[in-house]
Short mmCIF file of N, CA and C in Angstrom, two decimals:
data_model
loop_
_atom_site.label_atom_id
_atom_site.label_comp_id
_atom_site.label_asym_id
_atom_site.label_seq_id
_atom_site.Cartn_x
_atom_site.Cartn_y
_atom_site.Cartn_z
N MET I 184 49.73 -52.05 -105.39
CA MET I 184 49.78 -50.86 -105.20
C MET I 184 51.27 -50.21 -105.13
N GLU I 185 51.57 -49.38 -105.76
CA GLU I 185 53.18 -48.91 -105.98
C GLU I 185 53.20 -47.86 -104.79
N PRO I 186 54.50 -47.61 -104.35
CA PRO I 186 54.56 -46.74 -103.12
C PRO I 186 53.76 -45.34 -103.30
N SER I 187 53.91 -44.79 -104.69
CA SER I 187 53.14 -43.44 -104.64
C SER I 187 51.63 -43.68 -104.55
N GLU I 188 50.91 -44.85 -105.02
CA GLU I 188 49.81 -45.35 -104.55
C GLU I 188 49.47 -45.40 -103.07
N ASP I 189 50.35 -45.92 -102.41
CA ASP I 189 50.17 -45.88 -100.92
C ASP I 189 50.21 -44.49 -100.36
N LYS I 190 51.14 -43.70 -100.97
CA LYS I 190 51.16 -42.50 -100.40
C LYS I 190 49.80 -41.77 -100.21
N ALA I 191 48.99 -42.05 -101.73
CA ALA I 191 48.04 -41.21 -101.74
C ALA I 191 46.73 -41.87 -100.88
N LEU I 192 46.99 -43.36 -100.80
CA LEU I 192 45.93 -43.79 -99.81
C LEU I 192 46.11 -43.30 -98.58
N PHE I 193 47.56 -43.31 -97.87
CA PHE I 193 47.70 -42.57 -96.45
C PHE I 193 47.31 -41.04 -96.61
N HIS I 194 47.35 -40.42 -97.49
CA HIS I 194 46.79 -39.07 -97.61
C HIS I 194 45.18 -39.02 -97.21
N LEU I 195 44.61 -40.23 -97.99
CA LEU I 195 43.13 -40.13 -97.76
C LEU I 195 42.97 -40.49 -96.39
N ILE I 196 43.62 -41.48 -95.71
CA ILE I 196 43.50 -41.87 -94.35
C ILE I 196 43.60 -40.81 -93.44
N LYS I 197 44.65 -39.70 -93.86
CA LYS I 197 44.70 -38.57 -92.84
C LYS I 197 43.34 -37.85 -92.80
N SER I 198 42.79 -37.70 -93.99
CA SER I 198 41.43 -36.99 -94.05
C SER I 198 40.37 -37.81 -93.36
N GLY I 199 40.53 -38.85 -92.83
CA GLY I 199 39.73 -39.45 -92.28
C GLY I 199 38.80 -40.54 -93.26
N ASP I 200 39.39 -41.12 -94.24
CA ASP I 200 38.52 -41.92 -95.11
C ASP I 200 38.66 -43.41 -94.65
N GLU I 201 37.68 -44.00 -94.00
CA GLU I 201 37.78 -45.31 -93.63
C GLU I 201 37.79 -46.44 -94.70
N VAL I 202 37.38 -46.34 -95.71
CA VAL I 202 37.65 -47.26 -97.03
C VAL I 202 39.01 -47.19 -97.34
N ALA I 203 39.82 -46.08 -97.20
CA ALA I 203 41.11 -46.44 -97.53
C ALA I 203 42.00 -46.73 -96.34
N PHE I 204 41.42 -46.79 -95.27
CA PHE I 204 42.10 -47.44 -94.10
C PHE I 204 41.98 -49.00 -94.15
N THR I 205 40.83 -49.05 -94.24
CA THR I 205 40.43 -50.67 -94.65
C THR I 205 41.30 -51.35 -95.72
N ALA I 206 41.31 -50.37 -96.78
CA ALA I 206 42.31 -50.83 -97.82
C ALA I 206 43.69 -51.25 -97.47
N MET I 207 44.24 -50.44 -96.71
CA MET I 207 45.76 -50.13 -96.04
C MET I 207 46.01 -51.38 -95.29
N PHE I 208 44.83 -51.63 -94.48
CA PHE I 208 44.86 -52.68 -93.38
C PHE I 208 44.94 -53.87 -94.15
N ASP I 209 44.10 -54.23 -94.99
CA ASP I 209 43.83 -55.58 -95.77
C ASP I 209 45.26 -55.80 -96.55
N LYS I 210 45.80 -54.80 -97.16
CA LYS I 210 47.09 -54.99 -98.04
C LYS I 210 47.98 -55.44 -97.10
N TYR I 211 48.12 -54.87 -96.00
CA TYR I 211 49.41 -55.02 -95.04
C TYR I 211 49.29 -55.84 -93.89
N LYS I 212 48.07 -56.39 -93.52
CA LYS I 212 47.97 -57.05 -92.32
C LYS I 212 48.67 -58.51 -92.22
N THR I 213 48.77 -59.09 -93.41
CA THR I 213 49.66 -60.29 -93.31
C THR I 213 50.99 -60.14 -93.26
N LEU I 214 51.36 -59.31 -94.04
CA LEU I 214 53.01 -58.94 -93.89
C LEU I 214 53.34 -58.62 -92.44
N LEU I 215 52.60 -57.78 -91.90
CA LEU I 215 52.75 -57.15 -90.46
C LEU I 215 52.89 -58.41 -89.61
N PHE I 216 51.74 -59.05 -89.84
CA PHE I 216 51.64 -60.62 -88.85
C PHE I 216 52.83 -61.24 -88.79
N ILE I 217 53.32 -61.59 -90.08
CA ILE I 217 54.38 -62.42 -90.22
C ILE I 217 55.70 -61.89 -89.32
N ILE I 218 55.72 -60.46 -89.69
CA ILE I 218 56.84 -59.91 -89.05
C ILE I 218 56.66 -59.96 -87.43
N ALA I 219 55.49 -59.62 -86.89
CA ALA I 219 55.33 -59.69 -85.35
C ALA I 219 55.37 -60.96 -85.04
N PHE I 220 55.07 -62.27 -85.66
CA PHE I 220 55.01 -63.37 -85.06
C PHE I 220 56.52 -63.87 -85.16
N ARG I 221 57.35 -63.34 -86.00
CA ARG I 221 58.66 -63.59 -85.82
C ARG I 221 59.40 -63.10 -84.59
N CYS I 222 59.07 -61.73 -84.45
CA CYS I 222 59.44 -61.14 -83.21
C CYS I 222 59.13 -61.89 -82.13
N LEU I 223 57.69 -62.16 -81.86
CA LEU I 223 57.02 -62.48 -80.63
C LEU I 223 56.94 -64.01 -80.37
N ASP I 224 56.64 -64.87 -81.59
CA ASP I 224 56.76 -66.24 -81.19
C ASP I 224 55.35 -66.54 -80.49
N ASN I 225 54.29 -65.68 -80.86
CA ASN I 225 53.05 -66.03 -80.16
C ASN I 225 51.97 -65.55 -81.20
N GLU I 226 51.18 -66.47 -81.57
CA GLU I 226 50.11 -65.89 -82.56
C GLU I 226 49.20 -64.61 -82.22
N PHE I 227 48.56 -64.98 -80.84
CA PHE I 227 47.83 -64.02 -80.23
C PHE I 227 48.56 -62.79 -80.18
N GLU I 228 49.62 -62.57 -79.46
CA GLU I 228 50.42 -61.27 -79.38
C GLU I 228 50.73 -60.67 -80.72
N ALA I 229 51.06 -61.60 -81.71
CA ALA I 229 51.21 -61.16 -83.01
C ALA I 229 49.90 -60.37 -83.52
N HIS I 230 48.89 -61.10 -83.56
CA HIS I 230 47.74 -60.62 -83.97
C HIS I 230 47.21 -59.23 -83.34
N GLU I 231 47.65 -59.25 -82.11
CA GLU I 231 47.50 -57.83 -81.19
C GLU I 231 48.22 -57.07 -81.75
N ALA I 232 49.42 -57.16 -81.92
CA ALA I 232 50.64 -56.21 -82.45
C ALA I 232 50.01 -55.56 -83.79
N VAL I 233 49.60 -56.20 -84.59
CA VAL I 233 49.06 -55.64 -85.87
C VAL I 233 47.95 -54.87 -85.68
N GLN I 234 46.82 -55.50 -84.65
CA GLN I 234 45.75 -54.52 -84.52
C GLN I 234 45.96 -53.14 -83.69
N GLU I 235 47.04 -53.30 -82.92
CA GLU I 235 47.46 -52.04 -82.08
C GLU I 235 48.13 -51.24 -83.10
N THR I 236 49.02 -51.79 -84.01
CA THR I 236 49.66 -50.73 -84.87
C THR I 236 48.82 -49.96 -85.61
N PHE I 237 47.37 -50.70 -86.29
CA PHE I 237 46.81 -50.01 -87.04
C PHE I 237 45.85 -49.06 -86.36
N VAL I 238 45.42 -49.37 -84.84
CA VAL I 238 44.71 -48.59 -84.34
C VAL I 238 45.51 -47.35 -83.95
N TYR I 239 46.67 -47.52 -83.64
CA TYR I 239 47.60 -46.43 -83.46
C TYR I 239 47.63 -45.20 -84.57
N VAL I 240 47.63 -45.96 -85.82
CA VAL I 240 47.70 -45.29 -87.06
C VAL I 240 46.52 -44.36 -87.23
N TRP I 241 45.35 -44.88 -87.01
CA TRP I 241 43.93 -44.37 -87.14
C TRP I 241 44.01 -43.24 -86.14
N GLU I 242 44.19 -43.47 -84.78
CA GLU I 242 44.18 -42.42 -83.81
C GLU I 242 45.18 -41.23 -84.18
N LYS I 243 46.08 -41.62 -84.68
CA LYS I 243 47.35 -40.53 -84.77
C LYS I 243 47.38 -40.08 -86.40
N ARG I 244 46.29 -40.48 -87.05
CA ARG I 244 46.63 -40.23 -88.52
C ARG I 244 46.52 -38.87 -88.98
N LYS I 245 46.16 -37.92 -88.16
CA LYS I 245 46.45 -36.40 -88.61
C LYS I 245 47.54 -35.73 -88.24
N THR I 246 48.34 -36.46 -87.43
CA THR I 246 49.64 -35.90 -86.94
C THR I 246 50.92 -37.03 -87.40
N ILE I 247 50.57 -38.01 -87.89
CA ILE I 247 51.73 -38.96 -88.52
C ILE I 247 52.45 -38.04 -89.60
N GLU I 248 53.49 -38.26 -89.78
CA GLU I 248 54.30 -37.65 -90.85
C GLU I 248 55.21 -38.78 -91.44
N ILE I 249 54.85 -39.35 -92.59
CA ILE I 249 55.82 -40.33 -93.02
C ILE I 249 56.92 -39.92 -94.11
N GLN I 250 57.89 -40.39 -93.74
CA GLN I 250 59.18 -39.81 -94.32
C GLN I 250 59.46 -40.71 -95.70
N SER I 251 59.32 -42.08 -95.32
CA SER I 251 59.71 -42.89 -96.64
C SER I 251 58.39 -43.44 -97.21
N SER I 252 57.88 -44.45 -97.02
CA SER I 252 56.63 -44.98 -97.54
C SER I 252 55.72 -45.53 -96.28
N PRO I 253 54.48 -45.69 -96.56
CA PRO I 253 53.61 -46.28 -95.58
C PRO I 253 53.83 -47.61 -95.27
N LYS I 254 54.28 -48.61 -96.19
CA LYS I 254 54.73 -49.83 -95.83
C LYS I 254 56.11 -49.91 -94.90
N ASN I 255 56.84 -48.93 -94.89
CA ASN I 255 57.97 -48.99 -94.02
C ASN I 255 57.81 -48.49 -92.87
N TYR I 256 56.88 -47.22 -92.70
CA TYR I 256 56.41 -46.78 -91.59
C TYR I 256 55.76 -47.85 -90.62
N LEU I 257 54.68 -48.83 -91.40
CA LEU I 257 53.85 -49.63 -90.73
C LEU I 257 54.91 -50.86 -90.39
N VAL I 258 55.91 -51.40 -91.16
CA VAL I 258 56.85 -52.14 -90.66
C VAL I 258 57.61 -51.77 -89.39
N GLY I 259 58.03 -50.56 -89.39
CA GLY I 259 58.72 -49.90 -88.18
C GLY I 259 57.79 -50.01 -87.14
N ALA I 260 56.47 -49.63 -87.10
CA ALA I 260 55.81 -49.29 -86.07
C ALA I 260 55.30 -50.96 -85.68
N VAL I 261 55.02 -51.44 -86.03
CA VAL I 261 54.82 -53.00 -85.52
C VAL I 261 56.11 -53.69 -85.11
N ARG I 262 57.33 -53.53 -85.42
CA ARG I 262 58.52 -53.73 -84.75
C ARG I 262 58.45 -53.37 -83.69
N ASN I 263 58.47 -51.90 -83.54
CA ASN I 263 58.59 -51.03 -82.18
C ASN I 263 57.51 -51.65 -81.26
N TYR I 264 56.57 -51.97 -81.74
CA TYR I 264 55.53 -52.56 -80.58
C TYR I 264 55.91 -53.80 -80.34
N CYS I 265 56.49 -54.70 -81.01
CA CYS I 265 56.95 -56.07 -80.48
C CYS I 265 58.01 -55.92 -79.63
N PHE I 266 59.11 -55.05 -79.97
CA PHE I 266 59.98 -54.97 -79.07
C PHE I 266 59.65 -54.43 -77.77
N ASN I 267 58.67 -53.61 -77.61
CA ASN I 267 58.14 -53.07 -76.41
C ASN I 267 57.26 -54.18 -75.76
N CYS I 268 56.72 -54.92 -76.43
CA CYS I 268 55.99 -56.29 -75.68
C CYS I 268 57.20 -57.33 -75.11
N ILE I 269 58.40 -57.09 -75.65
CA ILE I 269 59.28 -58.17 -75.20
C ILE I 269 60.00 -57.63 -74.15
N ARG I 270 60.21 -56.24 -74.21
CA ARG I 270 60.73 -55.50 -72.94
C ARG I 270 59.91 -55.56 -71.90
N LYS I 271 58.59 -55.51 -71.95
CA LYS I 271 57.73 -55.70 -70.86
C LYS I 271 57.65 -57.24 -70.46
N ARG I 272 57.90 -58.08 -71.41
CA ARG I 272 57.84 -59.37 -70.94
C ARG I 272 59.13 -59.91 -70.09
N ASN I 273 60.35 -59.16 -70.53
CA ASN I 273 61.44 -59.46 -69.88
C ASN I 273 61.45 -58.66 -68.24
N ALA I 274 60.93 -57.57 -68.42
CA ALA I 274 60.95 -56.96 -67.16
C ALA I 274 60.05 -57.64 -66.16
N THR I 275 58.93 -58.36 -66.70
CA THR I 275 57.92 -59.15 -65.71
C THR I 275 58.60 -60.54 -65.35
N GLN I 276 59.02 -60.97 -66.32
CA GLN I 276 60.00 -62.15 -65.71
C GLN I 276 61.12 -61.79 -64.94
N ARG I 277 61.78 -60.80 -64.95
CA ARG I 277 62.91 -60.50 -63.99
C ARG I 277 62.09 -60.30 -62.47
N ARG I 278 61.02 -59.39 -62.81
CA ARG I 278 60.30 -59.16 -61.38
C ARG I 278 59.72 -60.28 -60.76
N ASP I 279 59.34 -61.23 -61.56
CA ASP I 279 58.84 -62.74 -60.99
C ASP I 279 60.00 -63.33 -60.48
N GLU I 280 61.24 -63.55 -60.93
CA GLU I 280 62.46 -64.17 -60.37
C GLU I 280 62.70 -63.43 -58.96
N GLN I 281 62.60 -62.02 -59.03
CA GLN I 281 63.24 -61.32 -57.83
C GLN I 281 62.09 -61.74 -56.60
N TYR I 282 60.75 -61.70 -57.18
CA TYR I 282 59.71 -61.95 -55.82
C TYR I 282 59.93 -63.55 -55.70
N ALA I 283 60.26 -64.42 -56.35
CA ALA I 283 60.44 -65.64 -56.12
C ALA I 283 61.50 -65.79 -54.86
N TYR I 284 62.46 -65.20 -55.24
CA TYR I 284 63.98 -64.98 -54.49
C TYR I 284 63.30 -64.62 -53.03
N ARG I 285 62.70 -63.41 -53.05
CA ARG I 285 62.17 -62.78 -52.03
C ARG I 285 61.06 -63.54 -51.00
N LYS I 286 60.37 -64.37 -51.92
CA LYS I 286 59.07 -65.08 -51.30
C LYS I 286 59.61 -65.91 -50.21
N ASP I 287 60.78 -66.76 -50.34
CA ASP I 287 61.11 -67.83 -49.46
C ASP I 287 61.46 -67.49 -48.16
N PRO I 288 62.12 -66.39 -48.05
CA PRO I 288 62.41 -65.84 -46.67
C PRO I 288 61.10 -65.37 -46.01
N PHE I 289 60.45 -64.86 -46.70
CA PHE I 289 59.15 -64.31 -46.08
C PHE I 289 58.36 -65.47 -45.64
N VAL I 290 58.10 -66.47 -46.37
CA VAL I 290 57.40 -67.72 -46.07
C VAL I 290 57.85 -68.48 -44.91
N VAL I 291 59.32 -68.51 -44.78
CA VAL I 291 59.93 -69.12 -43.59
C VAL I 291 59.67 -68.14 -42.30
N SER I 292 59.73 -66.95 -42.28
CA SER I 292 59.58 -65.78 -41.46
C SER I 292 58.02 -66.11 -40.84
N ASN I 293 57.26 -65.95 -41.99
CA ASN I 293 56.07 -66.41 -41.58
C ASN I 293 55.34 -67.59 -40.79
N ARG I 294 56.21 -68.76 -41.16
CA ARG I 294 55.92 -70.16 -40.36
C ARG I 294 56.14 -69.79 -39.07
N ILE I 295 57.52 -69.24 -38.85
CA ILE I 295 58.10 -69.09 -37.57
C ILE I 295 57.08 -68.21 -36.77
N GLU I 296 56.96 -67.27 -37.38
CA GLU I 296 55.86 -66.37 -36.56
C GLU I 296 54.35 -67.13 -36.18
N HIS I 297 54.04 -67.89 -37.10
CA HIS I 297 52.84 -68.89 -36.93
C HIS I 297 52.98 -69.51 -35.75
N LYS I 298 54.11 -70.30 -35.91
CA LYS I 298 54.20 -71.26 -34.82
C LYS I 298 54.36 -70.63 -33.40
N GLU I 299 55.17 -69.26 -33.18
CA GLU I 299 55.31 -68.82 -32.05
C GLU I 299 53.78 -68.23 -31.53
N LEU I 300 52.99 -67.76 -32.56
CA LEU I 300 51.68 -67.60 -32.10
C LEU I 300 50.78 -68.79 -31.73
N ALA I 301 51.08 -69.78 -32.30
CA ALA I 301 50.27 -70.84 -32.02
C ALA I 301 50.72 -71.31 -30.47
N LYS I 302 52.04 -71.25 -30.32
CA LYS I 302 52.48 -71.81 -29.18
C LYS I 302 52.02 -70.82 -27.99
N THR I 303 51.96 -69.34 -28.12
CA THR I 303 51.46 -68.59 -27.13
C THR I 303 49.82 -68.71 -26.94
N LEU I 304 49.17 -69.16 -27.97
CA LEU I 304 47.61 -69.14 -27.75
C LEU I 304 47.42 -70.61 -27.00
N GLN I 305 48.21 -71.60 -27.35
CA GLN I 305 47.95 -72.91 -26.78
C GLN I 305 48.53 -72.55 -25.09
N ASN I 306 49.44 -71.95 -24.90
CA ASN I 306 49.94 -71.88 -23.57
C ASN I 306 48.70 -70.89 -22.71
N ALA I 307 48.14 -69.93 -23.25
CA ALA I 307 47.01 -69.22 -22.90
C ALA I 307 45.75 -70.35 -22.51
N ILE I 308 45.73 -71.01 -23.53
CA ILE I 308 44.51 -71.88 -23.66
C ILE I 308 44.56 -72.79 -22.16
N ASN I 309 45.88 -73.48 -22.11
CA ASN I 309 46.14 -74.21 -20.79
C ASN I 309 46.03 -73.56 -19.52
N THR I 310 45.95 -72.42 -19.51
CA THR I 310 45.74 -71.64 -18.29
C THR I 310 44.33 -71.83 -17.84
N ILE I 311 43.41 -72.11 -18.60
CA ILE I 311 42.05 -71.94 -18.40
C ILE I 311 41.74 -73.36 -17.65
N LYS I 312 40.73 -73.15 -16.75
CA LYS I 312 40.54 -74.47 -15.83
C LYS I 312 39.99 -75.58 -16.68
N PRO I 313 40.14 -76.84 -16.52
CA PRO I 313 39.89 -78.03 -17.51
C PRO I 313 38.57 -78.09 -17.80
N SER I 314 37.44 -77.84 -16.87
CA SER I 314 36.03 -77.99 -17.41
C SER I 314 35.81 -76.89 -18.37
N THR I 315 36.12 -75.73 -17.96
CA THR I 315 36.00 -74.42 -19.12
C THR I 315 36.65 -74.82 -20.18
N ARG I 316 37.83 -75.10 -20.15
CA ARG I 316 38.51 -75.29 -21.20
C ARG I 316 38.09 -76.47 -22.21
N THR I 317 37.54 -77.42 -21.66
CA THR I 317 36.77 -78.59 -22.58
C THR I 317 35.80 -77.95 -23.51
N SER I 318 34.87 -77.35 -22.87
CA SER I 318 33.81 -76.62 -23.72
C SER I 318 34.31 -75.81 -24.48
N PHE I 319 35.30 -74.98 -24.48
CA PHE I 319 36.01 -73.98 -25.33
C PHE I 319 36.63 -74.68 -26.39
N GLU I 320 37.26 -75.78 -26.05
CA GLU I 320 37.92 -76.71 -27.19
C GLU I 320 37.01 -77.34 -28.07
N MET I 321 35.94 -77.85 -27.68
CA MET I 321 35.05 -78.51 -28.32
C MET I 321 34.26 -77.67 -29.18
N HIS I 322 34.05 -76.44 -28.62
CA HIS I 322 33.23 -75.15 -29.48
C HIS I 322 34.25 -74.62 -30.67
N TYR I 323 35.22 -74.11 -30.21
CA TYR I 323 36.24 -73.25 -31.07
C TYR I 323 37.08 -74.01 -31.88
N ILE I 324 37.52 -75.46 -31.36
CA ILE I 324 38.74 -76.13 -32.03
C ILE I 324 37.96 -77.39 -32.81
N GLU I 325 37.11 -77.92 -32.25
CA GLU I 325 36.61 -78.89 -32.64
C GLU I 325 35.23 -78.59 -33.72
N GLY I 326 34.79 -77.47 -33.52
CA GLY I 326 33.71 -76.59 -34.33
C GLY I 326 32.18 -77.44 -33.85
N ILE I 327 31.99 -77.83 -32.62
CA ILE I 327 30.92 -78.49 -32.26
C ILE I 327 29.82 -77.40 -31.49
N SER I 328 28.50 -77.36 -31.98
CA SER I 328 27.75 -76.50 -31.50
C SER I 328 27.72 -76.31 -29.79
N GLN I 329 27.24 -75.39 -29.24
CA GLN I 329 27.14 -75.21 -27.81
C GLN I 329 25.89 -76.30 -27.23
N LYS I 330 24.79 -76.14 -28.20
CA LYS I 330 23.77 -77.38 -27.90
C LYS I 330 24.36 -78.78 -27.76
N GLU I 331 25.06 -79.16 -28.89
CA GLU I 331 25.62 -80.43 -28.87
C GLU I 331 26.68 -80.70 -27.50
N ILE I 332 27.26 -79.68 -27.55
CA ILE I 332 28.44 -79.86 -26.03
C ILE I 332 27.64 -80.12 -24.88
N ALA I 333 26.37 -79.34 -24.71
CA ALA I 333 25.88 -79.61 -23.40
C ALA I 333 25.21 -81.18 -23.54
N LYS I 334 24.68 -81.62 -24.41
CA LYS I 334 24.04 -82.84 -24.64
C LYS I 334 25.38 -84.02 -24.23
N LYS I 335 26.47 -83.75 -25.12
CA LYS I 335 27.49 -84.76 -24.97
C LYS I 335 28.16 -84.67 -23.69
N ARG I 336 28.05 -83.56 -22.72
CA ARG I 336 28.71 -83.42 -21.50
C ARG I 336 27.77 -83.58 -20.49
N GLY I 337 26.34 -83.60 -20.80
CA GLY I 337 25.56 -83.86 -19.71
C GLY I 337 25.37 -82.86 -18.81
N ILE I 338 25.59 -81.55 -19.40
CA ILE I 338 25.29 -80.27 -18.42
C ILE I 338 24.43 -79.35 -19.50
N SER I 339 24.05 -78.28 -18.63
CA SER I 339 22.92 -77.29 -19.36
C SER I 339 23.56 -76.46 -20.52
N LEU I 340 22.76 -75.87 -21.34
CA LEU I 340 23.25 -75.15 -22.38
C LEU I 340 23.65 -73.91 -21.88
N GLN I 341 23.09 -73.41 -20.67
CA GLN I 341 23.57 -72.15 -20.06
C GLN I 341 25.11 -72.30 -19.70
N THR I 342 25.19 -73.40 -19.04
CA THR I 342 26.46 -73.29 -18.32
C THR I 342 27.73 -73.75 -19.32
N VAL I 343 27.34 -74.37 -20.59
CA VAL I 343 28.32 -74.25 -21.66
C VAL I 343 28.63 -72.96 -22.31
N LYS I 344 27.71 -72.13 -22.33
CA LYS I 344 27.66 -70.81 -22.78
C LYS I 344 28.56 -69.87 -21.90
N ASN I 345 28.13 -70.14 -20.40
CA ASN I 345 29.13 -69.42 -19.50
C ASN I 345 30.40 -69.87 -19.60
N GLN I 346 30.65 -71.32 -19.78
CA GLN I 346 32.07 -71.82 -19.76
C GLN I 346 32.77 -71.04 -21.09
N VAL I 347 31.98 -71.06 -22.24
CA VAL I 347 32.83 -70.55 -23.42
C VAL I 347 33.23 -69.07 -23.17
N PHE I 348 32.22 -68.23 -22.71
CA PHE I 348 32.25 -66.68 -22.36
C PHE I 348 33.59 -66.62 -21.34
N SER I 349 33.46 -67.29 -20.13
CA SER I 349 34.66 -67.17 -19.33
C SER I 349 35.80 -67.58 -19.81
N ALA I 350 35.83 -68.43 -20.70
CA ALA I 350 37.37 -68.96 -21.50
C ALA I 350 37.65 -67.94 -22.34
N LEU I 351 36.77 -67.28 -23.13
CA LEU I 351 37.23 -66.26 -24.19
C LEU I 351 37.65 -65.05 -23.15
N LYS I 352 37.00 -64.82 -22.08
CA LYS I 352 37.35 -63.50 -21.34
C LYS I 352 38.96 -63.83 -21.03
N GLN I 353 38.95 -65.21 -20.44
CA GLN I 353 40.51 -65.28 -19.62
C GLN I 353 41.44 -65.17 -20.72
N LEU I 354 41.00 -65.62 -22.20
CA LEU I 354 42.18 -65.62 -22.99
C LEU I 354 42.46 -64.10 -23.57
N ARG I 355 41.53 -63.26 -23.41
CA ARG I 355 41.64 -62.01 -24.01
C ARG I 355 42.63 -61.34 -22.77
N SER I 356 42.57 -61.78 -21.66
CA SER I 356 43.39 -61.18 -20.62
C SER I 356 44.77 -61.77 -20.89
N ASN I 357 44.73 -62.91 -20.98
CA ASN I 357 46.25 -63.79 -21.01
C ASN I 357 46.78 -63.16 -22.20
N LEU I 358 46.33 -63.11 -23.34
CA LEU I 358 46.91 -62.62 -24.69
C LEU I 358 47.13 -61.06 -24.60
N SER I 359 46.49 -60.38 -23.90
CA SER I 359 46.79 -59.01 -23.95
C SER I 359 48.03 -58.69 -23.04
N LYS I 360 48.56 -59.60 -22.49
CA LYS I 360 49.73 -59.16 -21.60
C LYS I 360 50.76 -59.28 -22.44
#
C-alpha cells in the first residue's frame, strides 16, 4: 500500500471499520514488533507494545489526527510506549535499590528489638516458680499437649491446666509492667 492508501485505510478505521483495522494491524505488526524489540530487548514486552499501540489506536480512532502517515504515526506510538516501559523499568529498579539500602538497617533494628523482647520474655518466665514453669515451657515452648505433660510428670491433668493458667497470669502481670 502506498501512503495515500494507508490514509484511506485509516479513514475507514476512524469510522469503525474492523476489517480495515485488521488490515492495518497485519501490515504493520511485524515492523512495529522489530522496533519494539530493539528498544525493549524483550520478546514478550515487544509483543505487548505492539498490542497496546493498536488497542490505543482503536480506542482513540475517532479523535486521532495523523499529520504525516499512519505508518509514521504507528512507529512513533510504539516508540513512545517503549520509552514509557523503559522509564517504568528504570524507576522500579531505582526504587528497588533504595529499598534494599533501607532494608538492611531495618532488619538489624528488628533483630535487636527481637533479642530484647526475647530477653524480657525469658526474664519474665524465669520469675515463675519452677514446677509451674516446667508445665508452661513443656506446653508452650516444646509444644506438648497438657494431657501428655500430666502423664510425663505424673500429675493430674487439672494440675497441669492450673499451672499453665497460673504461669500465663503471672507472665501477663510481669510483662505489663
